[in-house]
mmCIF file of C-alpha atoms in Angstrom:
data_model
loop_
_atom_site.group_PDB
_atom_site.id
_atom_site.type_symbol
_atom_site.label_atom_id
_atom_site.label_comp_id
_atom_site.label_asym_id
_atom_site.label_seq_id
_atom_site.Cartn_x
_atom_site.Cartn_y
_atom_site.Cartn_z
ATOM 1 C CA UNK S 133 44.662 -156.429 18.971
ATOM 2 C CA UNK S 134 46.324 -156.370 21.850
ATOM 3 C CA UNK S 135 49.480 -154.623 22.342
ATOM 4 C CA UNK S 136 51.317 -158.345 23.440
ATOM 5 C CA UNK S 137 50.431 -159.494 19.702
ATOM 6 C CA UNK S 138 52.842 -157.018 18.378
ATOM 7 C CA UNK S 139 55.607 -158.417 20.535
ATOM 8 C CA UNK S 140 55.360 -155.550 23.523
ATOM 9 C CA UNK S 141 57.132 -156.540 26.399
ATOM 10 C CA UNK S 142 58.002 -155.476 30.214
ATOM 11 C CA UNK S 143 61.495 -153.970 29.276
ATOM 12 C CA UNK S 144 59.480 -151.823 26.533
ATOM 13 C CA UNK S 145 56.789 -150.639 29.301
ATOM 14 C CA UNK S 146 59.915 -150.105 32.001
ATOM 15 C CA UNK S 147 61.174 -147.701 29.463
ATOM 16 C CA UNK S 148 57.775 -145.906 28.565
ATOM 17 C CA UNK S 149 57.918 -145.668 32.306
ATOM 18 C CA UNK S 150 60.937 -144.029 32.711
ATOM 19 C CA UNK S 151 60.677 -141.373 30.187
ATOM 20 C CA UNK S 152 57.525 -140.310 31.210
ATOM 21 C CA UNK S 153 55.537 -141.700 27.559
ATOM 22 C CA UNK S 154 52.719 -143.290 30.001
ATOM 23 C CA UNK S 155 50.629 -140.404 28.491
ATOM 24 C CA UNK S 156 51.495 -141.613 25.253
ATOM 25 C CA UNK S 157 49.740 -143.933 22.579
ATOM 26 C CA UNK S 158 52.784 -146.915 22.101
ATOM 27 C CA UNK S 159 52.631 -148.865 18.629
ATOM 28 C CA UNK S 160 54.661 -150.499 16.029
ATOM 29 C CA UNK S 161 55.836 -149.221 12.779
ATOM 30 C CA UNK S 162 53.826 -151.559 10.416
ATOM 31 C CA UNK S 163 54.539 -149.747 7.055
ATOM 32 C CA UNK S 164 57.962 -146.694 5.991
ATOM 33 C CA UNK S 165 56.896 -144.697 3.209
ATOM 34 C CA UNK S 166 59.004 -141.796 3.047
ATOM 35 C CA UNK S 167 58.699 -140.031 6.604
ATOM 36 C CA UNK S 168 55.097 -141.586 6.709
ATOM 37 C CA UNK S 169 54.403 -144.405 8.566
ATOM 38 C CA UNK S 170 51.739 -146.890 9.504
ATOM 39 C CA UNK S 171 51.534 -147.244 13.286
ATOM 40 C CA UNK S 172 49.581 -150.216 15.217
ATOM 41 C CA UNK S 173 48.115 -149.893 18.227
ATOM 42 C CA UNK S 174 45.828 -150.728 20.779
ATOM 43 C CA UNK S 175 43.359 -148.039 19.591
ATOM 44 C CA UNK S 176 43.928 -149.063 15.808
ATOM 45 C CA UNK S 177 45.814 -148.100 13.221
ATOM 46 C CA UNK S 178 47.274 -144.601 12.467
ATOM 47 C CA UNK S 179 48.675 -142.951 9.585
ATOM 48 C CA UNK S 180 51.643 -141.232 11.675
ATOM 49 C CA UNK S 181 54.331 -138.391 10.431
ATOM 50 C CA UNK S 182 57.354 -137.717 13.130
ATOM 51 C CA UNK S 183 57.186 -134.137 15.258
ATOM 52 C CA UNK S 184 59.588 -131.757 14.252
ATOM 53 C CA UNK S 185 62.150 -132.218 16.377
ATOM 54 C CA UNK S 186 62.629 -135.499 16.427
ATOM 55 C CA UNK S 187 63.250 -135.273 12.537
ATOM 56 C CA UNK S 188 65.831 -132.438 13.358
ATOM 57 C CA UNK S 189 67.732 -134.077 15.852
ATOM 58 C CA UNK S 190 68.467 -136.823 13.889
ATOM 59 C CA UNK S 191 72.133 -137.479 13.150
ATOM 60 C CA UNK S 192 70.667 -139.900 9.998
ATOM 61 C CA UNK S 193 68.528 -141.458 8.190
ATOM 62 C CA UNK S 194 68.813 -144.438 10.486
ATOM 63 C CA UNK S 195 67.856 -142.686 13.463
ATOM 64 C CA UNK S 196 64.413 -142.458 12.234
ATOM 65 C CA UNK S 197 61.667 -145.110 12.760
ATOM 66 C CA UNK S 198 62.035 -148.179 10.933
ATOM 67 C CA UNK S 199 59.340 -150.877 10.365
ATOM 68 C CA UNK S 200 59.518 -152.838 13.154
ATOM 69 C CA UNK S 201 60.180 -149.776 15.750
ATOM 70 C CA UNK S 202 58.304 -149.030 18.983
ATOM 71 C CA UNK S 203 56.768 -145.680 19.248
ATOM 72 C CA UNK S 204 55.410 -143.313 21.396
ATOM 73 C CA UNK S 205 52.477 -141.377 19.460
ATOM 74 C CA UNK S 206 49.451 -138.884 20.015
ATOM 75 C CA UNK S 207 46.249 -138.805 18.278
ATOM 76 C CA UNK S 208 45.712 -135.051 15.970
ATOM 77 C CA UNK S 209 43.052 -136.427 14.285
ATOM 78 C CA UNK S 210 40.984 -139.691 13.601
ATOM 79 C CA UNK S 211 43.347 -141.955 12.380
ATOM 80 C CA UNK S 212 46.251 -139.800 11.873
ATOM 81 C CA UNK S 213 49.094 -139.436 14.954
ATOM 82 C CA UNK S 214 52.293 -137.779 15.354
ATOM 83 C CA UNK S 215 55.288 -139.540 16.551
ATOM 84 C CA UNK S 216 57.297 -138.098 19.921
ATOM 85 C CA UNK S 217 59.705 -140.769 20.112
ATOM 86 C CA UNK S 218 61.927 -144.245 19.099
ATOM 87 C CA UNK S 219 62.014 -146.343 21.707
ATOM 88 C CA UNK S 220 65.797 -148.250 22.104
ATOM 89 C CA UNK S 221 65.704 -150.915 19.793
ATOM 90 C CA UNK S 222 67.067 -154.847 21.038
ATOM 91 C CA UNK S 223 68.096 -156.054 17.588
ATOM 92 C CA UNK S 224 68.823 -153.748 14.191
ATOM 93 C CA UNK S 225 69.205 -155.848 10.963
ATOM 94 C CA UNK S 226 71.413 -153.783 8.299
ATOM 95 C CA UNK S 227 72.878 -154.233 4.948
ATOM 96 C CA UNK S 228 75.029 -151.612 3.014
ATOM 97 C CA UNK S 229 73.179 -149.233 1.254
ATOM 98 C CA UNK S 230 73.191 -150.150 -1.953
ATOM 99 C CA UNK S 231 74.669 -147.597 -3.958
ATOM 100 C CA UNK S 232 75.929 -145.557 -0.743
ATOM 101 C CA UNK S 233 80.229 -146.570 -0.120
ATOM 102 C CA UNK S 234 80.241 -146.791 3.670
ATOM 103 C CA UNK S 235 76.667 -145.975 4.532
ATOM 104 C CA UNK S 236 74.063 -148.580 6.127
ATOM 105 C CA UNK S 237 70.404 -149.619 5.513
ATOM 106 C CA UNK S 238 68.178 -150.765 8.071
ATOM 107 C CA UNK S 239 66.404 -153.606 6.775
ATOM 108 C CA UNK S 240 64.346 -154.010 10.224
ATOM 109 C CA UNK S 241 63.934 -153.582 13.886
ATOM 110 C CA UNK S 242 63.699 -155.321 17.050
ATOM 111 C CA UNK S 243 63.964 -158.621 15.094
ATOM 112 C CA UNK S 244 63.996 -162.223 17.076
ATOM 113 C CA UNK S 245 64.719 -164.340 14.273
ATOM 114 C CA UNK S 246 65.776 -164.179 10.582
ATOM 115 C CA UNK S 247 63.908 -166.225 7.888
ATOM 116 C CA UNK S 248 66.244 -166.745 5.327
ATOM 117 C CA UNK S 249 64.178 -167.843 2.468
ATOM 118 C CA UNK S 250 65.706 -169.596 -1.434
ATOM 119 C CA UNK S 251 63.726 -171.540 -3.833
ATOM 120 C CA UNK S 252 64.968 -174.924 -5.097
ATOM 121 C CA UNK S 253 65.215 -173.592 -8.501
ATOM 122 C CA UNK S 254 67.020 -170.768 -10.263
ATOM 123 C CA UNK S 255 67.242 -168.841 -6.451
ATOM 124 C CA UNK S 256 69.281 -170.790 -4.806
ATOM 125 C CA UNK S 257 72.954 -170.210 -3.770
ATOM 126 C CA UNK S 258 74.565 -171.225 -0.971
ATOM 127 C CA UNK S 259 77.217 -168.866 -0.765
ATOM 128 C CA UNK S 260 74.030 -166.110 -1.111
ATOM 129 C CA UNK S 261 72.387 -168.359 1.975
ATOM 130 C CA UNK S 262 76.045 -167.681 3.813
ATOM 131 C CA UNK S 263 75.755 -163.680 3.134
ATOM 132 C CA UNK S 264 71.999 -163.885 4.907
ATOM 133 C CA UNK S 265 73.675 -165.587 7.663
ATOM 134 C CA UNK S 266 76.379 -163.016 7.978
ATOM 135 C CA UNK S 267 73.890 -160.219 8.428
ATOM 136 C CA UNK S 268 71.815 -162.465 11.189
ATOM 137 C CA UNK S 269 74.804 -162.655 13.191
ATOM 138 C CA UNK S 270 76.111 -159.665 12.966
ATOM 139 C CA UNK S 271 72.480 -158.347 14.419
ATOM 140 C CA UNK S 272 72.644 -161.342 17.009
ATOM 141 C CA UNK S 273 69.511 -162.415 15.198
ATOM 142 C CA UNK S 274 68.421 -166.177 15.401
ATOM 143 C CA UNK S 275 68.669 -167.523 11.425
ATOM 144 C CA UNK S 276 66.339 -170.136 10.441
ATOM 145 C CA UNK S 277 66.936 -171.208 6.692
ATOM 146 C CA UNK S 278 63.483 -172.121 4.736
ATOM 147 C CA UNK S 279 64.106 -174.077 1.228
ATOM 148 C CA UNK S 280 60.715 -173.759 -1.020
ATOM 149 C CA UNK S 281 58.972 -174.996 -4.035
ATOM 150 C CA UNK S 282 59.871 -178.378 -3.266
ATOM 151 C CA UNK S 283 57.067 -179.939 -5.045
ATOM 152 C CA UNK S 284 59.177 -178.611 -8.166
ATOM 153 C CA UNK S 285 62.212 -181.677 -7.513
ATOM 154 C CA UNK S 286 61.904 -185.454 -6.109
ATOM 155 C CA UNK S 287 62.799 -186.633 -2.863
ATOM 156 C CA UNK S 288 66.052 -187.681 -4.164
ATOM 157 C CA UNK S 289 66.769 -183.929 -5.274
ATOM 158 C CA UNK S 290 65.691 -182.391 -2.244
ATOM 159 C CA UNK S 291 67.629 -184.415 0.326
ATOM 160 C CA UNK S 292 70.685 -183.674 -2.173
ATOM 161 C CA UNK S 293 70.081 -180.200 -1.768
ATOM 162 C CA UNK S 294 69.508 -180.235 1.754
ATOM 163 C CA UNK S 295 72.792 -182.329 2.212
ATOM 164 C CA UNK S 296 74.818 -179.708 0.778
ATOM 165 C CA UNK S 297 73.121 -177.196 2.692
ATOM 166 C CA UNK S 298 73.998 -178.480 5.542
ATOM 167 C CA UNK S 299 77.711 -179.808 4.896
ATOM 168 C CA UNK S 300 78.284 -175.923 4.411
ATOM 169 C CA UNK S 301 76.057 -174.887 7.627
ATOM 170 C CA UNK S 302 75.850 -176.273 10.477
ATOM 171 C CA UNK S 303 73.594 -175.494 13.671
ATOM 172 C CA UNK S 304 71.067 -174.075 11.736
ATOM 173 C CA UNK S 305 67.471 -175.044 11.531
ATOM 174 C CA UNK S 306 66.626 -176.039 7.772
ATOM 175 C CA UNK S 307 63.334 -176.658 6.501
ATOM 176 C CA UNK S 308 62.309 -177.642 3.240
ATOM 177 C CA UNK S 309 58.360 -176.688 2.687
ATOM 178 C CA UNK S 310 56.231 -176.146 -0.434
ATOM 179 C CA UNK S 311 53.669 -173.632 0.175
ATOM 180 C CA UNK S 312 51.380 -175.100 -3.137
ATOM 181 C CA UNK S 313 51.074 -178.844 -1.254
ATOM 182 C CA UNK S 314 51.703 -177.193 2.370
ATOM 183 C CA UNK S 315 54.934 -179.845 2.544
ATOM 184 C CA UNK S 316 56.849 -178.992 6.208
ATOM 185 C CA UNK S 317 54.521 -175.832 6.698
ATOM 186 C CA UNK S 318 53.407 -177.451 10.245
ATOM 187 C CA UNK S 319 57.106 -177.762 11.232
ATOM 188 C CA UNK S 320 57.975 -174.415 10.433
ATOM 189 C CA UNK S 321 54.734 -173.082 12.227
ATOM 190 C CA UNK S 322 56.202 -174.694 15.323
ATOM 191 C CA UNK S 323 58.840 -172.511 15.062
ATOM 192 C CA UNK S 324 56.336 -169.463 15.085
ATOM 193 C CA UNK S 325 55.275 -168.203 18.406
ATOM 194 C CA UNK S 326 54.300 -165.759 20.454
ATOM 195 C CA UNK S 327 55.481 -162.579 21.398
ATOM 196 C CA UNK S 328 58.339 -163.175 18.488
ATOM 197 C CA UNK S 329 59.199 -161.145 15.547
ATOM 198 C CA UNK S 330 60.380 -162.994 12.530
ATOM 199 C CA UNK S 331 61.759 -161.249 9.245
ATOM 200 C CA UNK S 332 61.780 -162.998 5.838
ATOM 201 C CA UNK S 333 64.985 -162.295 3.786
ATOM 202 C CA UNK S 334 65.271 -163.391 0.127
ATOM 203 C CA UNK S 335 65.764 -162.528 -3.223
ATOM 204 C CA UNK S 336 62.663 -161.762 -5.009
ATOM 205 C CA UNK S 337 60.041 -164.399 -6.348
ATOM 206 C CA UNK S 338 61.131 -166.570 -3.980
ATOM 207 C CA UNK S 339 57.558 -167.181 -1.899
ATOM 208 C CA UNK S 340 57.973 -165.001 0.487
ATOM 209 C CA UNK S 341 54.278 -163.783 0.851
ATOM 210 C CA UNK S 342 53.494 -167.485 0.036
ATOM 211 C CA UNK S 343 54.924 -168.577 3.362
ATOM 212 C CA UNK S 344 52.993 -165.408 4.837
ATOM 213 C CA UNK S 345 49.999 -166.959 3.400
ATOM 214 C CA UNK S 346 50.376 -170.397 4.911
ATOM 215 C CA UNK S 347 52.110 -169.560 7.781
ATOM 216 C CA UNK S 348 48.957 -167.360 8.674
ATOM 217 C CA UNK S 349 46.106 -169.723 7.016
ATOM 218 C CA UNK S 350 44.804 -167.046 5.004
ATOM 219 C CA UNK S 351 45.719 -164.808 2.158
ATOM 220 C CA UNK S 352 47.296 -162.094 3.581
ATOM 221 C CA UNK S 353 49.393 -161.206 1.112
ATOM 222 C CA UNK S 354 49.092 -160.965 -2.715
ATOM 223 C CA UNK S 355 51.149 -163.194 -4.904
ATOM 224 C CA UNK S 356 52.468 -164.144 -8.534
ATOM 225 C CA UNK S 357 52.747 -167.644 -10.541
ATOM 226 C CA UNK S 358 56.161 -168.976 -11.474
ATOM 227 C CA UNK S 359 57.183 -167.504 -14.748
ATOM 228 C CA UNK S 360 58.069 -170.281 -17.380
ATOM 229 C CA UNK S 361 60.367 -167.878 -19.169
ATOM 230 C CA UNK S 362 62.653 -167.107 -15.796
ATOM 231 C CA UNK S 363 61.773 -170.034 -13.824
ATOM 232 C CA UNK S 364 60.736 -168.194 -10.754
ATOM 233 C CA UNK S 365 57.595 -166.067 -8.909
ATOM 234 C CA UNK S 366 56.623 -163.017 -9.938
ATOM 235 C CA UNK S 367 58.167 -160.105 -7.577
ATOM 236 C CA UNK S 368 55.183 -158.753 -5.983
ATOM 237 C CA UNK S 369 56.575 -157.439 -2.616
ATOM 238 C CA UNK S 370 57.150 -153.833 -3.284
ATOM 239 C CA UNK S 371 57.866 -152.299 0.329
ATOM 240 C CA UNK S 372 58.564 -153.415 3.976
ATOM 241 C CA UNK S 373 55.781 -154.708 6.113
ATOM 242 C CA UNK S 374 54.828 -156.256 9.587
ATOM 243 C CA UNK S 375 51.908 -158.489 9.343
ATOM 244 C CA UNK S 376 50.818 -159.948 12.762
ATOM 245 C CA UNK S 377 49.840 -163.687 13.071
ATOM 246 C CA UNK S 378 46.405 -165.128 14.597
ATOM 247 C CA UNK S 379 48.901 -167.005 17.063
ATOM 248 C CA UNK S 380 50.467 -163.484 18.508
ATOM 249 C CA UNK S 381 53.560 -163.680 16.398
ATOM 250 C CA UNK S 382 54.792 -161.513 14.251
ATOM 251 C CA UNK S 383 56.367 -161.435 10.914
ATOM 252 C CA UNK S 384 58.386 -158.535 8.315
ATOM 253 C CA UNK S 385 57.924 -159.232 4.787
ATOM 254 C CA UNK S 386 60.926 -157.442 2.589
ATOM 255 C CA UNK S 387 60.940 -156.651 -1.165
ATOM 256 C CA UNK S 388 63.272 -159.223 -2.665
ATOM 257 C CA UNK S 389 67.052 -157.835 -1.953
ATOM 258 C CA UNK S 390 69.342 -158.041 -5.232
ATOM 259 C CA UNK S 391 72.484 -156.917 -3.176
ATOM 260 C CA UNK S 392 73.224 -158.134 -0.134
ATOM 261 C CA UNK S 393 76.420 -156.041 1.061
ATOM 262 C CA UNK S 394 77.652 -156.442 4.357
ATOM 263 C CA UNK S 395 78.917 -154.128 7.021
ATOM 264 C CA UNK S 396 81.250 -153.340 9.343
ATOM 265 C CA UNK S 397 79.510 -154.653 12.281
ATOM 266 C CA UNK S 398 81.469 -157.365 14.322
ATOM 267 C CA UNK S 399 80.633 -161.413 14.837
ATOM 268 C CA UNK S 400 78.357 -161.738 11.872
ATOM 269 C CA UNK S 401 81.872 -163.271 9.892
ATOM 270 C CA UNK S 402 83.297 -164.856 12.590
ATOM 271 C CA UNK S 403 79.896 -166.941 13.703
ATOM 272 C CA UNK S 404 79.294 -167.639 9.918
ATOM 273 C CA UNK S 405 82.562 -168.887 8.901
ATOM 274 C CA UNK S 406 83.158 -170.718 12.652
ATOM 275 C CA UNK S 407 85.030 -173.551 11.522
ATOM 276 C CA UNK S 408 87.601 -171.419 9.297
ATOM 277 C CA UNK S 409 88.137 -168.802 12.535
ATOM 278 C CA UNK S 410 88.568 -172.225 14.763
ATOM 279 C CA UNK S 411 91.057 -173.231 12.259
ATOM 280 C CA UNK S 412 93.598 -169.808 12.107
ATOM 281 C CA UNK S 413 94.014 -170.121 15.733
ATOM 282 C CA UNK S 414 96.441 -173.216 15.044
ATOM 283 C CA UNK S 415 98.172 -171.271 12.258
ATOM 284 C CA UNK S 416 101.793 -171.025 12.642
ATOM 285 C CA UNK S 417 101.510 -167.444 12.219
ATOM 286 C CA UNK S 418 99.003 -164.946 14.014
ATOM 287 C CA UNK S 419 98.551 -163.201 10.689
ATOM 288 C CA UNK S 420 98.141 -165.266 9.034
ATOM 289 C CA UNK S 421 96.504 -164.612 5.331
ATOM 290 C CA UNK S 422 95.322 -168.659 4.395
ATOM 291 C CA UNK S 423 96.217 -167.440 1.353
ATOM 292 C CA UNK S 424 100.046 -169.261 0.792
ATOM 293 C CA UNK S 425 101.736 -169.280 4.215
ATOM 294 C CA UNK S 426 103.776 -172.617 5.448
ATOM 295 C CA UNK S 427 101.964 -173.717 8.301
ATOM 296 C CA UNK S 428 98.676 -172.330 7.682
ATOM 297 C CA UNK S 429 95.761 -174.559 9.231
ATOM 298 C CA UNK S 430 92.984 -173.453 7.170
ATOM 299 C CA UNK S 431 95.123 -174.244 3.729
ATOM 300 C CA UNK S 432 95.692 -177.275 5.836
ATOM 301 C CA UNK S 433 92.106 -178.890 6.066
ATOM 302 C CA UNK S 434 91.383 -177.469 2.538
ATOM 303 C CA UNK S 435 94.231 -179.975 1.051
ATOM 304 C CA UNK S 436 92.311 -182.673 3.376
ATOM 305 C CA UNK S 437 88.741 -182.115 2.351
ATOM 306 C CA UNK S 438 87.838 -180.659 5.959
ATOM 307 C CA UNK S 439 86.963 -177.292 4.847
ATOM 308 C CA UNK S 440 85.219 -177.057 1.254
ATOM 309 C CA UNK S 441 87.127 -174.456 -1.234
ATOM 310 C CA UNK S 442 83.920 -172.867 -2.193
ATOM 311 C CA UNK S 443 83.554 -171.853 1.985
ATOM 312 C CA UNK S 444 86.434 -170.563 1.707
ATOM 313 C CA UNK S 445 86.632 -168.472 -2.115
ATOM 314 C CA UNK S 446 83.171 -166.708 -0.058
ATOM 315 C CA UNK S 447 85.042 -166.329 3.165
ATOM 316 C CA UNK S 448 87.605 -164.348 1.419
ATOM 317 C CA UNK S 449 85.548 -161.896 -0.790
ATOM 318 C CA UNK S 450 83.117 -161.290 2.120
ATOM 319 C CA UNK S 451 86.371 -160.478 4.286
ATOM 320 C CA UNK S 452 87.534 -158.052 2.153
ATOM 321 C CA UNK S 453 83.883 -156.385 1.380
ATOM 322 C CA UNK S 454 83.771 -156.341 4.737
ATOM 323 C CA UNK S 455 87.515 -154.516 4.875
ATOM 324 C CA UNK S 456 86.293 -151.956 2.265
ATOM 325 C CA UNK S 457 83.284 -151.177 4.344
ATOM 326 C CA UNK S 458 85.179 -150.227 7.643
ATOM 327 C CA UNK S 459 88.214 -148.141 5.505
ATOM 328 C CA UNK S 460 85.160 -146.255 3.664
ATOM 329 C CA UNK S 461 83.394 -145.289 6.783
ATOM 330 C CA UNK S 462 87.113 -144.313 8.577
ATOM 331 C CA UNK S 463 87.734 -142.206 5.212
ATOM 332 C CA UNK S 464 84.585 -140.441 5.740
ATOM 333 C CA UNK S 465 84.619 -139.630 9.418
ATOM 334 C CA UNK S 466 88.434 -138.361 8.608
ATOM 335 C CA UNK S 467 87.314 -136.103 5.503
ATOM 336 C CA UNK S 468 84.605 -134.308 7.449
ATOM 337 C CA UNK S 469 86.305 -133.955 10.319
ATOM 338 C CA UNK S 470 88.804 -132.170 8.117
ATOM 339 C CA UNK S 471 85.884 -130.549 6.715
ATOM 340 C CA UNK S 472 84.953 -129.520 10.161
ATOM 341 C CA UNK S 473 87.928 -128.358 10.865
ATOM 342 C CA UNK S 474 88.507 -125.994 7.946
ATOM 343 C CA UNK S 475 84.989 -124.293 7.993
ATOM 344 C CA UNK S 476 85.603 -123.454 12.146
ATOM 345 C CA UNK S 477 89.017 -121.917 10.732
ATOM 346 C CA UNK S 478 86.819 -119.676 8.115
ATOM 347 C CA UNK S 479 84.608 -118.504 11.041
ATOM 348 C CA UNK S 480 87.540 -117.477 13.419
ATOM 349 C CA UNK S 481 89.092 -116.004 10.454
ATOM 350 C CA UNK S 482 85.780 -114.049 9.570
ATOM 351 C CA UNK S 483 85.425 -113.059 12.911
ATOM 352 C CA UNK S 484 88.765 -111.244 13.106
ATOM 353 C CA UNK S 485 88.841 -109.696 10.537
ATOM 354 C CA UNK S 486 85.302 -108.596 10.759
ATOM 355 C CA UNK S 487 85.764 -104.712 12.044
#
């Protein structure tokens, strides 16, 4: 392999250039697992742990590699390598952390396009489908939605579905496949190419590593039946992994996400929600809430059918998650910088008083 099939390119070899890694092994993070990591390469695959200082020196969590990451390595041993360095990344998809008020979570790196992935049956949600969206923009990731188990509904079902998909969203690619009778497989492999990094997003059972599996032509990737008693697959994905394609792409496979919070990060709203954003510009107020105000566009093409309420109900509580996010990180940075403050007060202090 080749380091083009990983998705190497000239900006990533100007850069190994520049900062004098031309002595250096480069690969991609295949596999995280706890300051481990699986590394491709050109000469293989290594089992890879970071050098000390490049663990010390970083400010968080998220400065560490990431599946998906370029990285300069050396060879210790056969088949193990240490890591020097990250190189920059083009594209970071992030959620919140869940569990973690103001704090992100990488969900991948150097990501061209986002595969947002929902199951005809008890999976799918629009205003979940919205959320995915959110995140893709915010990264200034290319979404692509993918509907599955299709062969579970008729034709009459499906293009219903599909019609409110895209009555909700518009300019972006929808595909409606079924990976047990390989229905719209071929059109989505068009999609695929080379030298492109693609990262499926879903909640869990939703065929995920199905679409691996016939998006590749083999099985990759192991998978469960549909469950009769909760009407969906069987979560088998249990950790993040990059899984190159015959045809030089590449694609992420994620364990199925139960939360997906958003951040702080600006555009992902405002590309998601385009029509409502269009709309407050002919408010008659610039701040306009859309909430009760006399003159309020957005209330406007709600009365007239334009704009559906349930757009709008998900608007709102992803605004204000969004809200929460950015006053939780400023209420952080403002504690420890208080914290900061006090313990350099306790060394002057100390330091006076020391003799």
């Amino acid at each position: 392999m080749n380091l083009e099939d990983l998705g190497y390119n000239e900006a990533l070899e100007a850069y190994r250039q520049e900062y004098g890694f031309d002595h250096h092994l480069v690969g991609r993070v295949t596999v995280e697992h706890r300051e481990r990591y699986m590394v491709s390469s050109e000469e293989g695959e290594f089992d890879a742990e970071l050098l000390g200082n490049l663990r010390y020196a970083a400010a968080s969590k998220n400065d560490l590699p990431a599946v998906g990451d370029w990285v300069a390595i050396s060879e210790y041993d056969e088949g193990k390598a240490l890591i020097h360095a990250v190189f920059p990344r083009h594209t970071v998809l992030e959620r919140q952390a869940v569990g973690k008020l103001g704090e992100r979570q990488i969900i991948a790196t150097n990501i061209d396009y986002g595969i947002i992935v929902q199951s005809v049956n008890r999976d799918f949600s629009i205003n979940r489908l919205e959320r995915y969206l959110t995140l893709c923009h915010a990264a200034k990731i290319q979404p692509l939605i993918v509907v599955t188990k299709v062969d579970l509904i008729s034709k009459a079902e499906q293009e219903s579905l599909l019609g409110k998909i895209r009555s909700r969203i518009a300019d972006v690619p929808v595909f409606a496949v079924s990976n047990e009778t390989q229905e719209g497989i071929n059109a989505l492999k068009d999609m695929v190419v080379r030298g492109k990094t693609y990262c499926l997003l879903g909640s869990s059972g939703v065929g995920k590593s199905s679409l691996i599996n016939s998006l590749s032509g083999v099985e990759r990737m192991k998978t469960g039946a549909i469950s009769e008693g909760i009407d969906r697959g069987k979560h088998v994905t249990t950790h993040r992994e990059l899984v190159p394609l015959v045809n030089g792409a590449v694609l992420i496979d994620n364990p199925g996400m139960r939360e997906v919070g958003i951040t702080d990060r600006s555009g992902g709203l405002e590309q998601t929600f385009e029509q409502i954003y269009a709309l407050s510009g002919s408010c008659k107020f610039s701040d306009c809430t859309h909430t009760s105000e006399i003159g309020c566009a957005v209330l406007a093409a709600l009365d007239s059918g334009d704009l559906e309420e349930a757009t709008l109900e998900n608007f709102y509580k992803m605004e204000n998650e969004q809200a929460h996010f950015t006053f939780t990180v400023l209420e952080r940075k403002n504690r420890d910088k208080k914290f900061g403050k006090m313990v350099r007060e306790v060394k002057k202090y100390k330091k006076k008083t020391k003799y």
